[in-house]
Coordinates of C-alpha atoms in Angstrom, one line a residue:
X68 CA 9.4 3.3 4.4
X69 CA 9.8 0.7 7.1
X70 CA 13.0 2.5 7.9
X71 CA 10.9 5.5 8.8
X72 CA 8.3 4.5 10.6
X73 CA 10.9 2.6 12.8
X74 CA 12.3 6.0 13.2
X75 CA 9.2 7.3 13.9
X76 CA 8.2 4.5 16.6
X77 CA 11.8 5.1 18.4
X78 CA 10.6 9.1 18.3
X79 CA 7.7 8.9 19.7
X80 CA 8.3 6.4 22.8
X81 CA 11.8 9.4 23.6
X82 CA 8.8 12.2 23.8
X83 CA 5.9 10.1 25.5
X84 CA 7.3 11.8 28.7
X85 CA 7.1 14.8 27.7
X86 CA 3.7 14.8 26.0
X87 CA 2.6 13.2 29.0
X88 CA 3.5 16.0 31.3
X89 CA 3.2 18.7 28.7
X90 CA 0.0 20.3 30.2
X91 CA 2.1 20.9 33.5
X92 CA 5.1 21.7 31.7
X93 CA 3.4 24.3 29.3
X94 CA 2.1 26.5 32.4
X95 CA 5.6 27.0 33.6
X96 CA 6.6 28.4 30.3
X97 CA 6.8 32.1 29.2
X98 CA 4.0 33.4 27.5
X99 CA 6.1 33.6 23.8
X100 CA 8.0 30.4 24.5
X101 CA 4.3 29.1 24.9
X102 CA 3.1 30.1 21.9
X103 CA 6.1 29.2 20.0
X104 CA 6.2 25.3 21.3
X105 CA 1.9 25.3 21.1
X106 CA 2.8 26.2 17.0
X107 CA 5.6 23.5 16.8
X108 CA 3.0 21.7 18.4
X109 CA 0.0 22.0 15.8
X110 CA 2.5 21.6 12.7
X111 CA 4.0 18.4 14.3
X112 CA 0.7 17.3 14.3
X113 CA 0.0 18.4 10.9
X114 CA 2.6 16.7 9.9
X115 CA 1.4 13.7 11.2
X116 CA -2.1 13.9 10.0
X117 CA -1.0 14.4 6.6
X118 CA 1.5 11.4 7.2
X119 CA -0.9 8.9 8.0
X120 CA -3.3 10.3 4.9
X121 CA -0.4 9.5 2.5
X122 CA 0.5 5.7 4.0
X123 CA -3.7 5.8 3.8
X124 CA -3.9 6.9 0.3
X125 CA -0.5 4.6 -1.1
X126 CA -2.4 1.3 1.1
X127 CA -5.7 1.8 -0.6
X128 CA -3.9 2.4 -3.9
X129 CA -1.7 -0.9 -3.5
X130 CA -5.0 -2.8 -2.5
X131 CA -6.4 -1.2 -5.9
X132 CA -3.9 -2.0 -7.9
X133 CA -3.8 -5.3 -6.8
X134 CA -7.0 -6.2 -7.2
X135 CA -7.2 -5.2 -10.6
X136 CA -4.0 -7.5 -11.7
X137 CA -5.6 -10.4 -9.6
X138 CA -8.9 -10.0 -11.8
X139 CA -6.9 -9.4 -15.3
X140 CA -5.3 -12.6 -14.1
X141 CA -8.3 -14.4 -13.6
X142 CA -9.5 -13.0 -17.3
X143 CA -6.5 -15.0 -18.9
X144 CA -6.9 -17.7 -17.0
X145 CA -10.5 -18.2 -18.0
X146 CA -9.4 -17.3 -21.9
X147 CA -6.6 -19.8 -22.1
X148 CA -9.0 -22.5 -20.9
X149 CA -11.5 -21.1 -23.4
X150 CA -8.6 -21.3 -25.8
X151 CA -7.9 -25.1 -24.4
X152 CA -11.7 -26.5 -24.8
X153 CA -11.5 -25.0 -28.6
X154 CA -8.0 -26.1 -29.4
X155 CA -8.5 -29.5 -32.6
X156 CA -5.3 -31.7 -32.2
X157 CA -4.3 -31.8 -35.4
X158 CA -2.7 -35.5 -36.7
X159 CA 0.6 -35.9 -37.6
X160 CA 1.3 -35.2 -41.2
X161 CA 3.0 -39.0 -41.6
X162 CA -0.5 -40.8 -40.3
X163 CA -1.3 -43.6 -41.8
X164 CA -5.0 -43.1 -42.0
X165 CA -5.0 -39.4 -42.4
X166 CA -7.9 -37.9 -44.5
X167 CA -7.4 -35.2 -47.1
X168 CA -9.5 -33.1 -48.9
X169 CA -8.4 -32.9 -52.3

C-alpha cells in the first residue's frame, strides 16, 4: 500500500504541469482528441474518487476493529482481576495447623 501511494505521489507531481496548463492546452486540441483526453480525464478521476473511498473505508474499518479488541481487552482485564479478588489461597497440604473437615 505504501508502495502505491508513493507511486502515486511521484505521478502526480510528473503531471502537475500539465494539469496546470491543461485549460490552455485542451483548446489547442482537435475536437475528438478533446473528447477523448476530457473522458480519460473523468475516469482518472473516477478512479481516484473511488481510491480514496476504499483507503477511507479500510481506515475506518482498522479504527473499528481496533477499538473493539482494545475494549475485549479491557473486558479480561477487568475479569482476571475479578478472578484475582475471589481467588482463596489454599494452605499447603503438609501445614502444620491445617484444619479438616472430617
Amino acid at each position: 500500500k505504501q508502495q502505491a501511494m508513493v507511486q502515486i505521489e511521484e505521478v502526480e507531481a510528473q503531471i502537475r504541469p500539465i494539469k496546470e496548463a491543461w485549460p490552455r492546452l485542451r483548446e489547442q486540441l482537435p475536437a475528438a482528441q478533446r473528447d477523448e483526453a476530457e473522458q480519460r480525464m473523468r475516469n482518472l478521476r473516477a478512479l481516484i474518487k473511488e481510491l480514496i473511498e476504499l483507503e477511507t473505508q479500510w481506515h475506518d474499518g482498522l479504527y473499528i476493529k481496533r477499538e473493539e479488541t482494545a475494549g475485549e481487552l479491557k473486558k479480561l482485564e477487568q475479569v482476571r482481576k475479578t478472578g484475582a479478588a475471589y481467588r482463596v489461597e489454599r494452605p499447603e497440604p503438609n501445614a502444620r495447623f491445617m484444619d479438616r473437615e472430617r
